Amino acid sequence: MTTIIAVLLTVFSTATFAGNSNGKSEVAVIDYQVNDKYRLIYQGETLNKVRVQLIDNDGEVLVSKNYKQLDGFHVIVDFKNLPSGEYTFLIDNGVEVLTNKVTHTPVS
């Protein structure tokens, strides 16, 4: 598959899930509902190497990125060239694996 997916990273420290005291990492995916873009927000409890993957409904890994020594970040993922379907964001911080599914319908 020759689909190009643009991934931009903006690093932040602790602001995203302020007040998170449950001792677990958290992840959220926000659909911009314009331009086929989604924002993945991750907040971890400690500084860890974090792997983020985008997986299609057939189990094919479309994107795999590693981030080092982060406790949180935002990632913008452009689904512009992807067909309609269900996709899974998989986030592995070495302690736990988090997933978040999105159902993508291209913007016309």
Short mmCIF file of C-alpha atoms in Angstrom, two decimals:
data_model
loop_
_atom_site.label_atom_id
_atom_site.label_comp_id
_atom_site.label_asym_id
_atom_site.label_seq_id
_atom_site.Cartn_x
_atom_site.Cartn_y
_atom_site.Cartn_z
CA MET A 1 0.00 0.00 0.00
CA THR A 2 1.49 3.29 -1.06
CA THR A 3 -0.76 5.51 0.98
CA ILE A 4 1.10 8.42 2.49
CA ILE A 5 0.03 9.33 5.99
CA ALA A 6 1.38 12.53 7.51
CA VAL A 7 2.12 12.37 11.20
CA LEU A 8 3.13 15.49 13.10
CA LEU A 9 4.26 15.46 16.71
CA THR A 10 3.85 18.22 19.22
CA VAL A 11 5.39 17.37 22.58
CA PHE A 12 3.88 18.53 25.81
CA SER A 13 4.48 17.70 29.44
CA THR A 14 1.46 17.37 31.69
CA ALA A 15 -1.42 19.53 30.54
CA THR A 16 -3.58 17.13 28.54
CA PHE A 17 -5.07 14.95 31.23
CA ALA A 18 -4.58 17.30 34.18
CA GLY A 19 -5.88 15.73 37.32
CA ASN A 20 -5.21 12.17 36.18
CA SER A 21 -4.35 10.39 39.41
CA ASN A 22 -5.53 6.87 38.63
CA GLY A 23 -1.99 5.59 38.10
CA LYS A 24 -2.63 4.56 34.49
CA SER A 25 -1.82 6.06 31.12
CA GLU A 26 -4.64 7.47 29.03
CA VAL A 27 -5.28 7.94 25.33
CA ALA A 28 -7.95 9.81 23.40
CA VAL A 29 -8.60 10.29 19.68
CA ILE A 30 -10.41 13.39 18.47
CA ASP A 31 -11.94 13.58 14.98
CA TYR A 32 -11.52 17.07 13.52
CA GLN A 33 -14.44 16.31 11.15
CA VAL A 34 -12.70 18.35 8.45
CA ASN A 35 -9.74 17.50 6.25
CA ASP A 36 -9.76 13.81 7.35
CA LYS A 37 -7.48 14.53 10.33
CA TYR A 38 -7.51 12.96 13.77
CA ARG A 39 -5.64 14.03 16.90
CA LEU A 40 -4.22 11.29 19.13
CA ILE A 41 -3.57 12.49 22.69
CA TYR A 42 -1.47 10.36 25.04
CA GLN A 43 -0.68 11.00 28.69
CA GLY A 44 1.56 8.56 30.55
CA GLU A 45 2.46 8.29 34.20
CA THR A 46 6.24 8.15 33.70
CA LEU A 47 8.84 8.99 31.07
CA ASN A 48 8.94 6.00 28.73
CA LYS A 49 9.72 5.01 25.19
CA VAL A 50 6.32 4.93 23.47
CA ARG A 51 5.43 3.17 20.21
CA VAL A 52 2.37 4.38 18.29
CA GLN A 53 0.91 2.29 15.49
CA LEU A 54 -2.05 2.81 13.17
CA ILE A 55 -3.55 -0.51 12.11
CA ASP A 56 -6.24 -1.07 9.49
CA ASN A 57 -9.16 -3.50 9.75
CA ASP A 58 -7.09 -6.22 8.01
CA GLY A 59 -4.38 -6.00 10.68
CA GLU A 60 -1.88 -4.20 8.42
CA VAL A 61 0.32 -1.68 10.25
CA LEU A 62 0.06 1.56 8.25
CA VAL A 63 2.20 3.73 10.54
CA SER A 64 4.64 2.84 13.31
CA LYS A 65 6.50 5.59 15.17
CA ASN A 66 8.66 5.45 18.28
CA TYR A 67 8.98 8.36 20.70
CA LYS A 68 11.63 8.39 23.43
CA GLN A 69 11.44 9.64 27.00
CA LEU A 70 7.99 11.17 26.83
CA ASP A 71 5.19 11.26 29.36
CA GLY A 72 2.70 12.76 26.93
CA PHE A 73 2.19 14.07 23.42
CA HIS A 74 -0.26 14.98 20.67
CA VAL A 75 -0.04 13.38 17.24
CA ILE A 76 -1.98 14.64 14.21
CA VAL A 77 -2.74 11.82 11.77
CA ASP A 78 -3.96 12.60 8.26
CA PHE A 79 -6.36 9.94 6.91
CA LYS A 80 -6.79 11.84 3.62
CA ASN A 81 -5.80 8.92 1.37
CA LEU A 82 -7.39 6.16 3.44
CA PRO A 83 -10.67 4.48 2.50
CA SER A 84 -13.68 4.26 4.80
CA GLY A 85 -13.28 1.69 7.53
CA GLU A 86 -12.30 0.93 11.08
CA TYR A 87 -8.76 1.72 12.22
CA THR A 88 -7.00 1.07 15.52
CA PHE A 89 -4.43 3.25 17.24
CA LEU A 90 -2.15 1.03 19.36
CA ILE A 91 0.04 2.72 21.96
CA ASP A 92 2.68 0.62 23.76
CA ASN A 93 4.65 2.33 26.53
CA GLY A 94 6.46 -0.78 27.73
CA VAL A 95 4.21 -1.09 30.78
CA GLU A 96 0.80 -1.27 29.17
CA VAL A 97 -0.75 -1.37 25.72
CA LEU A 98 -3.60 1.02 25.00
CA THR A 99 -5.89 0.89 21.98
CA ASN A 100 -8.43 3.26 20.53
CA LYS A 101 -10.61 2.44 17.53
CA VAL A 102 -11.93 4.99 15.06
CA THR A 103 -14.39 4.57 12.24
CA HIS A 104 -13.21 6.72 9.37
CA THR A 105 -15.47 8.12 6.67
CA PRO A 106 -13.64 10.38 4.19
CA VAL A 107 -14.76 13.99 3.98
CA SER A 108 -16.19 14.74 0.55
#
